[in-house]
mmCIF file of C-alpha atoms in Angstrom:
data_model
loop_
_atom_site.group_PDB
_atom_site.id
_atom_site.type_symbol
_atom_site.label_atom_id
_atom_site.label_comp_id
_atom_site.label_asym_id
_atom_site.label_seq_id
_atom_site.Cartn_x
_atom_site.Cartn_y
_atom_site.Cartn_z
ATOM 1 C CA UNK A 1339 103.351 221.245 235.058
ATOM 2 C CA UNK A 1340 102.619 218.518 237.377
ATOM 3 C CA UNK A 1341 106.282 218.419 239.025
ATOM 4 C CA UNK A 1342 106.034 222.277 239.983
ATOM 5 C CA UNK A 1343 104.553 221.761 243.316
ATOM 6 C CA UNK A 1344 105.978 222.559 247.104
ATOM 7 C CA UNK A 1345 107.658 219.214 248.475
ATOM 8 C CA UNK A 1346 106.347 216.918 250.693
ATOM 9 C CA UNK A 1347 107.520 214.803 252.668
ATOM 10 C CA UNK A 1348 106.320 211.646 250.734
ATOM 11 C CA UNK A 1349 107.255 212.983 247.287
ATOM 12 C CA UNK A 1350 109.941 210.532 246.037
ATOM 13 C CA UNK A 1351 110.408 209.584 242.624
ATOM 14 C CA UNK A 1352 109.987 205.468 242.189
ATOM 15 C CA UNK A 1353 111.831 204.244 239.544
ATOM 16 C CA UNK A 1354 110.672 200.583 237.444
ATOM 17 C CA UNK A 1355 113.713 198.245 238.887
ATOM 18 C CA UNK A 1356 112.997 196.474 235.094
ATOM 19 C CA UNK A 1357 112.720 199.907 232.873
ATOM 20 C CA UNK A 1358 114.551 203.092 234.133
ATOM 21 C CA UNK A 1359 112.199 204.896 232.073
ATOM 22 C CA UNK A 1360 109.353 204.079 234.317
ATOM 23 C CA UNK A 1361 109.292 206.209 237.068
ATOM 24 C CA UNK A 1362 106.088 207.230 239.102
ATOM 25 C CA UNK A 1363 106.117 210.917 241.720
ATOM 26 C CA UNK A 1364 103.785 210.185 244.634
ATOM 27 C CA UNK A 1365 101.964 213.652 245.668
ATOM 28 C CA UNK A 1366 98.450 214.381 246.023
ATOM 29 C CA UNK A 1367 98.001 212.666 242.835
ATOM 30 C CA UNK A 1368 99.880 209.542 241.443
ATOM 31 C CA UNK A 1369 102.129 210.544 238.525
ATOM 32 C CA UNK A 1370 103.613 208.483 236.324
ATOM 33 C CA UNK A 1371 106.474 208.646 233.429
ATOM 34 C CA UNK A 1372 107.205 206.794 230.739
ATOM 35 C CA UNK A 1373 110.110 208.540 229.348
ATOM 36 C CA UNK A 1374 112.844 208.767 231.979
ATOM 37 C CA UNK A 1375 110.964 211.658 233.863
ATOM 38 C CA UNK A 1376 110.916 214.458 230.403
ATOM 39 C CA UNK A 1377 106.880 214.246 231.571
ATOM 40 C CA UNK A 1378 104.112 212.960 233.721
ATOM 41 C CA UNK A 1379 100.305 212.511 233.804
ATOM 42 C CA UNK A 1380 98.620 211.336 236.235
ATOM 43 C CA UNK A 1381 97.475 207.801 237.045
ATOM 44 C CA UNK A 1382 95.278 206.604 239.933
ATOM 45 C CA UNK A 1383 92.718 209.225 240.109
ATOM 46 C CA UNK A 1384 90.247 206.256 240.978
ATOM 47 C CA UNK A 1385 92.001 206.093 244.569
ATOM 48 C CA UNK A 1386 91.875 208.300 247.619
ATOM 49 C CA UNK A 1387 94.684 210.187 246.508
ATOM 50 C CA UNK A 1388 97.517 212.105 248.863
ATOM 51 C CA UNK A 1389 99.636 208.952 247.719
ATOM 52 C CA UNK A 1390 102.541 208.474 250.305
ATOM 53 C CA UNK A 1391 103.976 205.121 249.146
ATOM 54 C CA UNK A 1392 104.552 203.273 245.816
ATOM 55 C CA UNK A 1393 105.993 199.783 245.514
ATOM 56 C CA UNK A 1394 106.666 197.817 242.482
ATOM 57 C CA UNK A 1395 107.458 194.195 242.428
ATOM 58 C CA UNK A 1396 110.791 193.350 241.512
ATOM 59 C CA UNK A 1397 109.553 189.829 239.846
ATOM 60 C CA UNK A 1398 106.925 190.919 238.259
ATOM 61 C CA UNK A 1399 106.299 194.971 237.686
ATOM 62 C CA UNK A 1400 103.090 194.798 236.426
ATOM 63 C CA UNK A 1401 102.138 194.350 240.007
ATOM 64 C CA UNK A 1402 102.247 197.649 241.763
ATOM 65 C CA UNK A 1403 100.825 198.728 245.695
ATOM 66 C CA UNK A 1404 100.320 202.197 246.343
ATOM 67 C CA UNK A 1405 99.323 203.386 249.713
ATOM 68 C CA UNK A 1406 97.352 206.710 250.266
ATOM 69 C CA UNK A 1407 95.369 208.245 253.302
ATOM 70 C CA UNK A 1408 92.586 206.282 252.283
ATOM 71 C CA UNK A 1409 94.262 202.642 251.970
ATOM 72 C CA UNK A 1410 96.191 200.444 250.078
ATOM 73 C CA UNK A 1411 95.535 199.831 246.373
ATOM 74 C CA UNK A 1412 96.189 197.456 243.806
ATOM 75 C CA UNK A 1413 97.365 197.841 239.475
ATOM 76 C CA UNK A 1414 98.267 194.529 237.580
ATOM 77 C CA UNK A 1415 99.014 196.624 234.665
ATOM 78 C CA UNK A 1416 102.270 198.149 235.631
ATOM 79 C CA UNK A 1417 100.366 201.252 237.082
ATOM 80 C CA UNK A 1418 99.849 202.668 233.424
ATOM 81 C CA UNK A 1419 95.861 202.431 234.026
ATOM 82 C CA UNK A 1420 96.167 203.964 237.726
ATOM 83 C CA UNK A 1421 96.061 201.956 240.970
ATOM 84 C CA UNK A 1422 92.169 201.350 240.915
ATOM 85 C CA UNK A 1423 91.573 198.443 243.204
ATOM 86 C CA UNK A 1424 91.614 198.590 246.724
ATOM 87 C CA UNK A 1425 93.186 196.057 248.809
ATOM 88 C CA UNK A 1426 91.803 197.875 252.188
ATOM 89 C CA UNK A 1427 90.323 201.382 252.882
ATOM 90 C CA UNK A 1428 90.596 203.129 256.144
ATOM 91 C CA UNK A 1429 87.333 203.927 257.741
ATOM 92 C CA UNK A 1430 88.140 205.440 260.778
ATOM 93 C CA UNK A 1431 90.646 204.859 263.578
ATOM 94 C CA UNK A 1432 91.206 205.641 266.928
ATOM 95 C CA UNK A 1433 93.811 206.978 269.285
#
C-alpha cells in the first residue's frame, strides 16, 4: 500500500549501511522496513512530513537525520520510533 504512490523527486530508498534489511522510502510520510523492503509503515508522523532527505550514521545507526519542508529532525533509536525531535524548524524565509 504505502509504496503505490506517483514518484517524486526525493523518493529514494535508504538502505541501513549495518543491516540491509533496514531500509526507509522518504515521501510525504517517512516509511520504514524492516524486512528487506517485503513492507513498510510509517515512522515520523511527529515531524513536518514531505521528507526529502534521510541520513543514517555509518558509526552508529541508531542515529538518524531526516530533513523535511519543515526542518531537520533527530531519532537515536535507529528511526524505528519515527524522527520526533527537531534539530531546527523553518519559520519563514525570504527571497
Amino acid at each position: 500500500m504505502f509504496m503505490i504512490w506517483r514518484p517524486f523527486y526525493f523518493a529514494n530508498l535508504i538502505v541501513d549501511p549495518k543491516d540491509e534489511n533496514k531500509v526507509f522510502k522518504n515521501r510525504w510520510a517517512l516509511l520504514l522496513s524492516v524486512n528487506g523492503g517485503q513492507s513498510f509503515s510509517s515512522v515520523g508522523s511527529a515531524a513536518h512530513g514531505d521528507f526529502h532527505d534521510v541520513w543514517i550514521d555509518p558509526n552508529d545507526t541508531n542515529t538518524v537525520f531526516t530533513g523535511d519542508d519543515g526542518g531537520l529532525w533527530l531519532s537515536q533509536d535507529g528511526g524505528t520510533g519515527g524522527c520526533t525531535r527537531p534539530i531546527c524548524r523553518f519559520r519563514s524565509s525570504t527571497t
